[in-house]
Tab-separated table of C-alpha atoms in Angstrom:
chain	number	residue	atom	x	y	z
R	1	UNK	CA	0.703	-19.016	-20.279
R	2	UNK	CA	-0.930	-17.966	-16.941
R	3	UNK	CA	-0.948	-14.437	-17.829
R	4	UNK	CA	-3.266	-15.184	-20.826
R	5	UNK	CA	-5.728	-17.291	-19.284
R	6	UNK	CA	-4.617	-20.480	-20.237
R	7	UNK	CA	-4.498	-22.192	-16.951
R	8	UNK	CA	-1.179	-23.638	-16.514
R	9	UNK	CA	-0.864	-23.833	-12.697
R	10	UNK	CA	-3.816	-25.890	-10.361
R	11	UNK	CA	-5.619	-23.543	-7.932
R	12	UNK	CA	-3.012	-24.056	-5.308
R	13	UNK	CA	-0.031	-22.691	-7.013
R	14	UNK	CA	-2.499	-19.850	-8.520
R	15	UNK	CA	-3.938	-18.705	-5.145
R	16	UNK	CA	-0.107	-18.497	-3.652
R	17	UNK	CA	1.071	-16.612	-6.913
R	18	UNK	CA	-1.744	-13.804	-6.860
R	19	UNK	CA	-2.402	-13.596	-2.971
R	20	UNK	CA	0.605	-13.796	-0.951
R	21	UNK	CA	3.712	-11.747	-1.311
R	22	UNK	CA	6.406	-14.096	-0.372
R	23	UNK	CA	9.100	-11.658	-1.030
R	24	UNK	CA	7.826	-9.341	1.504
R	25	UNK	CA	7.877	-12.415	4.393
R	26	UNK	CA	11.640	-12.903	3.375
R	27	UNK	CA	12.311	-9.531	3.808
R	28	UNK	CA	10.993	-9.266	7.371
R	29	UNK	CA	11.798	-12.642	8.483
R	30	UNK	CA	13.146	-15.300	6.662
R	31	UNK	CA	13.317	-18.033	9.430
R	32	UNK	CA	9.150	-17.580	9.225
R	33	UNK	CA	9.832	-17.713	5.270
R	34	UNK	CA	11.734	-21.047	5.203
R	35	UNK	CA	8.985	-22.086	7.568
R	36	UNK	CA	6.318	-21.620	5.161
R	37	UNK	CA	7.533	-23.245	2.150
R	38	UNK	CA	8.741	-26.218	4.330
R	39	UNK	CA	5.051	-26.549	5.361
R	40	UNK	CA	3.554	-25.529	1.578
R	41	UNK	CA	5.966	-28.342	0.479
R	42	UNK	CA	5.103	-31.003	2.797
R	43	UNK	CA	0.883	-30.718	2.202
R	44	UNK	CA	-0.879	-33.511	1.195
R	45	UNK	CA	-3.098	-34.423	-1.487
R	46	UNK	CA	-2.076	-31.895	-3.606
R	47	UNK	CA	-4.462	-32.451	-7.001
R	48	UNK	CA	-1.403	-32.082	-9.428
R	49	UNK	CA	1.997	-33.345	-10.185
R	50	UNK	CA	3.395	-29.768	-10.904
R	51	UNK	CA	2.737	-28.466	-7.404
R	52	UNK	CA	5.955	-29.555	-6.050
R	53	UNK	CA	7.828	-27.636	-8.826
R	54	UNK	CA	6.226	-24.471	-8.699
R	55	UNK	CA	6.430	-24.290	-4.834
R	56	UNK	CA	10.502	-24.923	-5.375
R	57	UNK	CA	10.733	-22.290	-7.939
R	58	UNK	CA	8.816	-19.565	-5.979
R	59	UNK	CA	10.646	-19.745	-2.991
R	60	UNK	CA	13.550	-19.164	-4.771
R	61	UNK	CA	12.724	-16.694	-6.327
R	62	UNK	CA	10.933	-14.805	-3.461
R	63	UNK	CA	14.378	-15.474	-1.274
R	64	UNK	CA	16.563	-13.192	-3.557
R	65	UNK	CA	17.099	-10.019	-2.174
R	66	UNK	CA	15.755	-6.454	-3.503
R	67	UNK	CA	12.120	-6.901	-4.323
R	68	UNK	CA	11.038	-6.167	-7.355
R	69	UNK	CA	7.235	-7.449	-7.087
R	70	UNK	CA	4.470	-7.385	-4.653
R	71	UNK	CA	0.472	-7.249	-4.928
R	72	UNK	CA	-1.527	-4.221	-4.410
R	73	UNK	CA	-4.069	-5.625	-1.490
R	74	UNK	CA	-7.518	-5.398	-2.955
R	75	UNK	CA	-9.211	-7.602	-0.356
R	76	UNK	CA	-11.821	-5.255	1.914
R	77	UNK	CA	-10.199	-4.716	5.319
R	78	UNK	CA	-11.608	-6.932	8.088
R	79	UNK	CA	-14.863	-4.933	9.341
R	80	UNK	CA	-17.650	-6.927	10.056
R	81	UNK	CA	-20.593	-5.216	11.125
R	82	UNK	CA	-19.425	-1.950	12.207
R	83	UNK	CA	-21.064	-0.384	8.918
R	84	UNK	CA	-24.439	-1.422	9.953
R	85	UNK	CA	-26.456	1.488	10.057
R	86	UNK	CA	-27.601	1.505	14.138
R	87	UNK	CA	-23.872	1.711	14.629
R	88	UNK	CA	-22.739	4.898	16.452
R	89	UNK	CA	-19.690	6.688	14.488
R	90	UNK	CA	-17.214	6.719	17.742
R	91	UNK	CA	-17.381	2.761	17.621
R	92	UNK	CA	-16.068	2.658	13.928
R	93	UNK	CA	-13.559	5.475	14.990
R	94	UNK	CA	-12.359	3.280	17.375
R	95	UNK	CA	-12.508	0.225	15.768
R	96	UNK	CA	-10.895	1.585	12.435
R	97	UNK	CA	-7.729	3.402	14.629
R	98	UNK	CA	-7.090	-0.082	16.511
R	99	UNK	CA	-7.566	-2.396	13.263
R	100	UNK	CA	-3.744	-3.810	12.788
R	101	UNK	CA	-4.847	-4.089	8.792
R	102	UNK	CA	-5.032	-0.033	8.096
R	103	UNK	CA	-1.634	0.586	7.325
R	104	UNK	CA	-2.011	4.420	5.885
R	105	UNK	CA	-4.336	7.329	6.704
R	106	UNK	CA	-5.816	7.111	3.274
R	107	UNK	CA	-7.544	4.031	4.465
R	108	UNK	CA	-8.569	5.377	7.967
R	109	UNK	CA	-9.746	8.722	6.163
R	110	UNK	CA	-11.602	6.410	4.191
R	111	UNK	CA	-13.366	4.172	6.643
R	112	UNK	CA	-14.703	7.304	7.938
R	113	UNK	CA	-15.959	8.896	4.810
R	114	UNK	CA	-17.715	5.777	4.331
R	115	UNK	CA	-19.605	6.018	7.258
R	116	UNK	CA	-20.346	9.316	7.059
R	117	UNK	CA	-21.741	8.517	3.115
R	118	UNK	CA	-23.657	6.248	5.171
R	119	UNK	CA	-25.333	8.714	7.577
R	120	UNK	CA	-23.106	8.362	10.386
R	121	UNK	CA	-22.565	11.881	12.303
R	122	UNK	CA	-19.047	12.044	13.001
R	123	UNK	CA	-20.159	15.422	15.153
R	124	UNK	CA	-20.681	12.976	18.052
R	125	UNK	CA	-17.094	11.922	18.263
R	126	UNK	CA	-16.135	12.337	21.894
R	127	UNK	CA	-13.894	15.424	21.898
R	128	UNK	CA	-15.082	18.269	19.657
R	129	UNK	CA	-12.404	18.566	16.945
R	130	UNK	CA	-12.613	15.489	14.756
R	131	UNK	CA	-9.295	16.409	13.079
R	132	UNK	CA	-7.191	16.629	16.228
R	133	UNK	CA	-8.785	12.579	16.878
R	134	UNK	CA	-7.588	12.124	13.560
R	135	UNK	CA	-4.528	13.583	14.000
R	136	UNK	CA	-3.730	11.476	17.295
R	137	UNK	CA	-4.511	8.117	15.212
R	138	UNK	CA	-1.884	9.402	12.829
R	139	UNK	CA	0.794	10.089	15.276
R	140	UNK	CA	0.364	7.340	16.764
R	141	UNK	CA	0.376	4.433	13.652
R	142	UNK	CA	3.425	6.512	12.071
R	143	UNK	CA	1.728	7.039	8.635
R	144	UNK	CA	2.202	10.146	6.594
R	145	UNK	CA	-0.170	13.103	5.501
R	146	UNK	CA	-2.278	12.527	2.576
R	147	UNK	CA	-2.438	14.908	-0.907
R	148	UNK	CA	-4.509	17.517	-0.412
R	149	UNK	CA	-6.224	17.005	-3.771
R	150	UNK	CA	-7.131	13.780	-2.635
R	151	UNK	CA	-9.124	14.791	-0.265
R	152	UNK	CA	-10.136	17.744	-1.632
R	153	UNK	CA	-11.636	15.782	-5.012
R	154	UNK	CA	-13.510	13.109	-2.457
R	155	UNK	CA	-17.087	12.656	-3.374
R	156	UNK	CA	-19.262	14.423	-1.029
R	157	UNK	CA	-22.581	15.462	0.050
R	158	UNK	CA	-23.813	17.384	3.254
R	159	UNK	CA	-23.311	14.328	5.263
R	160	UNK	CA	-19.527	14.124	4.460
R	161	UNK	CA	-18.689	17.673	3.600
R	162	UNK	CA	-18.024	18.779	7.295
R	163	UNK	CA	-15.805	15.826	7.997
R	164	UNK	CA	-13.963	16.765	4.738
R	165	UNK	CA	-13.491	20.378	5.695
R	166	UNK	CA	-12.409	19.670	9.162
R	167	UNK	CA	-8.935	17.324	7.773
R	168	UNK	CA	-8.607	19.701	4.732
R	169	UNK	CA	-8.001	22.901	7.362
R	170	UNK	CA	-5.431	20.725	9.194
R	171	UNK	CA	-1.995	21.143	7.722
R	172	UNK	CA	-0.589	17.787	9.469
R	173	UNK	CA	-2.873	16.092	8.088
R	174	UNK	CA	-2.817	17.450	4.385
R	175	UNK	CA	-0.482	18.601	2.168
R	176	UNK	CA	-0.094	20.642	-0.808
R	177	UNK	CA	3.770	21.090	-1.209
R	178	UNK	CA	4.627	17.916	0.133
R	179	UNK	CA	3.205	15.291	-2.287
R	180	UNK	CA	3.441	13.900	-5.622
R	181	UNK	CA	-0.321	14.433	-6.644
R	182	UNK	CA	-2.254	11.696	-8.768
R	183	UNK	CA	-0.704	9.271	-10.727
R	184	UNK	CA	-3.303	8.599	-13.590
R	185	UNK	CA	-2.967	5.254	-15.321
R	186	UNK	CA	-5.186	5.524	-18.263
R	187	UNK	CA	-6.969	8.197	-19.998
R	188	UNK	CA	-11.013	9.318	-18.991
R	189	UNK	CA	-13.080	6.268	-20.486
R	190	UNK	CA	-16.528	5.672	-20.419
R	191	UNK	CA	-17.863	3.027	-17.655
R	192	UNK	CA	-18.383	0.349	-20.214
R	193	UNK	CA	-14.086	0.870	-22.220
R	194	UNK	CA	-13.496	0.607	-18.142
R	195	UNK	CA	-14.799	-2.658	-17.425
R	196	UNK	CA	-13.545	-3.895	-21.026
R	197	UNK	CA	-10.230	-2.721	-20.223
R	198	UNK	CA	-9.425	-3.692	-16.311
R	199	UNK	CA	-11.995	-6.661	-15.491
R	200	UNK	CA	-12.423	-8.588	-18.794
R	201	UNK	CA	-8.900	-8.532	-19.946
R	202	UNK	CA	-5.063	-8.430	-18.524
R	203	UNK	CA	-4.165	-4.549	-18.807
R	204	UNK	CA	-0.823	-3.024	-17.750
R	205	UNK	CA	0.729	0.832	-17.474
R	206	UNK	CA	4.281	1.950	-17.203
R	207	UNK	CA	5.377	4.789	-15.612
R	208	UNK	CA	7.888	6.716	-13.255
R	209	UNK	CA	7.720	8.846	-9.954
R	210	UNK	CA	9.779	11.605	-10.791
R	211	UNK	CA	10.522	13.977	-7.820
R	212	UNK	CA	10.771	11.292	-5.054
R	213	UNK	CA	13.293	9.096	-3.816
R	214	UNK	CA	11.980	6.743	-6.537
R	215	UNK	CA	13.323	9.084	-9.599
R	216	UNK	CA	14.877	7.205	-11.995
R	217	UNK	CA	12.701	4.010	-11.514
R	218	UNK	CA	10.402	2.718	-13.932
R	219	UNK	CA	7.396	0.380	-12.511
R	220	UNK	CA	4.631	-1.466	-13.936
R	221	UNK	CA	1.456	-1.286	-12.968
R	222	UNK	CA	-0.600	-4.886	-14.446
R	223	UNK	CA	-4.305	-6.218	-13.635
R	224	UNK	CA	-5.082	-10.066	-14.071
R	225	UNK	CA	-8.534	-10.554	-15.432
R	226	UNK	CA	-11.006	-12.745	-13.507
R	227	UNK	CA	-10.704	-16.438	-14.461
R	228	UNK	CA	-13.974	-18.202	-14.946
R	229	UNK	CA	-16.290	-17.748	-11.810
R	230	UNK	CA	-13.619	-16.454	-9.279
R	231	UNK	CA	-13.703	-12.834	-8.643
R	232	UNK	CA	-10.851	-14.037	-6.208
R	233	UNK	CA	-8.239	-14.308	-9.075
R	234	UNK	CA	-8.555	-10.375	-9.983
R	235	UNK	CA	-5.655	-8.498	-9.014
R	236	UNK	CA	-3.333	-5.745	-9.220
R	237	UNK	CA	0.443	-6.006	-9.377
R	238	UNK	CA	3.314	-3.567	-8.736
R	239	UNK	CA	6.438	-4.452	-10.612
R	240	UNK	CA	9.866	-2.881	-10.523
R	241	UNK	CA	11.070	-2.459	-14.286
R	242	UNK	CA	14.303	-0.882	-14.204
R	243	UNK	CA	16.000	0.192	-11.198
R	244	UNK	CA	17.816	3.481	-12.112
R	245	UNK	CA	20.703	4.583	-10.440
R	246	UNK	CA	22.440	2.541	-8.044
R	247	UNK	CA	21.530	4.274	-5.012
R	248	UNK	CA	18.017	3.415	-5.564
R	249	UNK	CA	18.733	-0.307	-4.701
R	250	UNK	CA	17.851	0.114	-1.110
R	251	UNK	CA	14.532	1.127	-1.575
R	252	UNK	CA	11.821	-1.128	-1.041
R	253	UNK	CA	8.923	-0.721	-3.627
R	254	UNK	CA	6.442	2.080	-3.212
R	255	UNK	CA	3.255	1.348	-1.464
R	256	UNK	CA	0.256	3.317	-3.714
R	257	UNK	CA	-3.225	3.678	-2.604
R	258	UNK	CA	-5.637	3.441	-5.601
R	259	UNK	CA	-8.905	5.115	-6.245
R	260	UNK	CA	-11.141	6.010	-8.983
R	261	UNK	CA	-11.450	9.491	-10.489
R	262	UNK	CA	-14.410	10.389	-12.074
R	263	UNK	CA	-16.034	13.062	-14.070
R	264	UNK	CA	-18.997	13.986	-15.887
R	265	UNK	CA	-21.228	14.206	-12.816
R	266	UNK	CA	-21.418	17.481	-12.398
R	267	UNK	CA	-24.003	20.056	-14.518
R	268	UNK	CA	-22.509	23.055	-14.163
R	269	UNK	CA	-18.870	22.296	-14.186
R	270	UNK	CA	-15.749	20.333	-15.049
R	271	UNK	CA	-14.387	19.382	-11.868
R	272	UNK	CA	-13.570	15.279	-11.363
R	273	UNK	CA	-14.155	13.585	-8.408
R	274	UNK	CA	-12.697	10.711	-6.380
R	275	UNK	CA	-14.184	7.687	-5.039
R	276	UNK	CA	-12.307	5.558	-3.026
R	277	UNK	CA	-12.117	1.669	-3.429
R	278	UNK	CA	-10.137	0.790	-0.090
R	279	UNK	CA	-13.026	-1.251	0.913
R	280	UNK	CA	-14.672	-2.230	-2.314
R	281	UNK	CA	-12.787	-5.503	-2.263
R	282	UNK	CA	-12.501	-7.521	-5.806
R	283	UNK	CA	-14.839	-7.135	-8.494
R	284	UNK	CA	-17.851	-8.812	-9.582
R	285	UNK	CA	-20.587	-9.421	-11.617
R	286	UNK	CA	-23.339	-10.853	-13.017
R	287	UNK	CA	-23.487	-14.550	-14.160
R	288	UNK	CA	-23.217	-13.313	-17.841
R	289	UNK	CA	-20.320	-11.089	-17.300
R	290	UNK	CA	-22.236	-8.052	-18.594
R	291	UNK	CA	-23.121	-6.325	-15.786
R	292	UNK	CA	-20.240	-5.340	-12.687
R	293	UNK	CA	-20.059	-4.008	-9.654
R	294	UNK	CA	-17.130	-2.882	-7.460
R	295	UNK	CA	-18.185	-2.535	-4.133
R	296	UNK	CA	-20.377	-0.008	-3.951
R	297	UNK	CA	-19.518	1.135	-7.438
R	298	UNK	CA	-21.981	0.216	-10.185
R	299	UNK	CA	-20.739	0.453	-13.825
R	300	UNK	CA	-24.333	0.327	-14.979
R	301	UNK	CA	-27.819	1.363	-14.627
R	302	UNK	CA	-29.730	-2.507	-14.414
R	303	UNK	CA	-31.034	-3.652	-11.110
R	304	UNK	CA	-29.658	-6.725	-10.169
R	305	UNK	CA	-30.417	-9.175	-7.584
R	306	UNK	CA	-28.098	-11.139	-5.094
R	307	UNK	CA	-28.905	-14.174	-7.003
R	308	UNK	CA	-27.923	-13.010	-10.277
R	309	UNK	CA	-24.565	-11.804	-8.804
R	310	UNK	CA	-21.276	-14.240	-8.794
R	311	UNK	CA	-20.606	-13.978	-4.972
R	312	UNK	CA	-16.889	-13.458	-3.991
R	313	UNK	CA	-16.791	-12.866	-0.259
R	314	UNK	CA	-20.314	-13.129	1.982
R	315	UNK	CA	-18.995	-10.704	4.550
R	316	UNK	CA	-16.473	-8.274	1.805
R	317	UNK	CA	-17.174	-5.480	0.360
R	318	UNK	CA	-19.747	-2.120	1.003
R	319	UNK	CA	-22.190	-3.404	-2.017
R	320	UNK	CA	-25.156	-2.496	0.224
R	321	UNK	CA	-24.214	0.190	1.885
R	322	UNK	CA	-23.941	3.213	-0.291
R	323	UNK	CA	-24.007	2.837	-4.246
R	324	UNK	CA	-22.471	4.826	-7.019
R	325	UNK	CA	-23.224	4.332	-10.433
R	326	UNK	CA	-21.243	5.206	-13.209
R	327	UNK	CA	-23.883	6.543	-15.621
R	328	UNK	CA	-24.372	9.347	-17.952
R	329	UNK	CA	-25.061	12.676	-16.061
R	330	UNK	CA	-28.830	13.170	-16.663
R	331	UNK	CA	-28.665	16.567	-15.716
R	332	UNK	CA	-25.294	18.376	-17.842
R	333	UNK	CA	-25.635	15.487	-20.991
R	334	UNK	CA	-21.928	14.969	-20.638
R	335	UNK	CA	-20.524	11.687	-21.000
R	336	UNK	CA	-19.449	10.014	-17.626
R	337	UNK	CA	-15.830	8.911	-17.365
R	338	UNK	CA	-13.463	7.707	-15.216
R	339	UNK	CA	-9.858	6.271	-14.591
R	340	UNK	CA	-7.667	4.334	-12.074
R	341	UNK	CA	-5.246	6.552	-10.360
R	342	UNK	CA	-3.170	6.265	-7.079
R	343	UNK	CA	-1.507	8.190	-4.587
R	344	UNK	CA	2.023	7.143	-3.189
R	345	UNK	CA	1.383	7.083	0.710
R	346	UNK	CA	5.691	6.924	1.228
């Protein structure tokens, strides 16, 4: 019922279900999991009687061994003022490097990419080799390499090109042979079709990860459309459909880094490009749900005032830092198209 927007759950239950990965909590610290649900059961002034039933069932399901479901994080990483135009690249770098919420090299690189697009001068970093400094952070945090194709295909301009080239040339930061490559979740579709598929209705895609330790396992990536006027209810969830071989039972759920892949924005080539969404948060729209933005990404040509938009997060995504318009290319006459993709982080 909830999946098809019948609002069978009260707001408190829905928030828990969509935003908190309690299975991971149980796996890491069963005592903390028990304390969490003891607190939830004792909350006063809950509006609906079915809340207690929901909490009981939710605790039972998330206490079972063998995680089979995980939320894909879409909340913007905590980053209050560091993307201010006047903030030095050195300050941004240090803030990103020390942020415990950044859990992979992809998200760290995306933050540097956003700052570079804003006009940040990475050459002002202390030390002469930016790739060496990124590598030092990677090694200290224990992150894996990025797929070379991700860095090679990311949107670029003169401000970003030097940063991208420096990273691409470091074999300890990227790899062409050790990675799975891009995982597409649909064919290329128009911006209007993308909005219809992912923002206005629930959607799902089954896939496998052949050639990895997850070989033989089947997964489902599903999106939940925004309910009412609450952008926070939009979510992306990864589920395990089939564990496959018996030895796969010890593997945790794979960790995915999501992005958008676009084509049709080049006059003389069929090259596709990747737009990071690490810092974009949840999709938002105008009050008529006609014109949609995903952080800095616009799926329309309309100029909208802030008062026209449904607000999700006051300090969240990079709406005013850099704008990428998903529109038809005026130079090539090609139809602009995009698709949701992911890269495996482990």
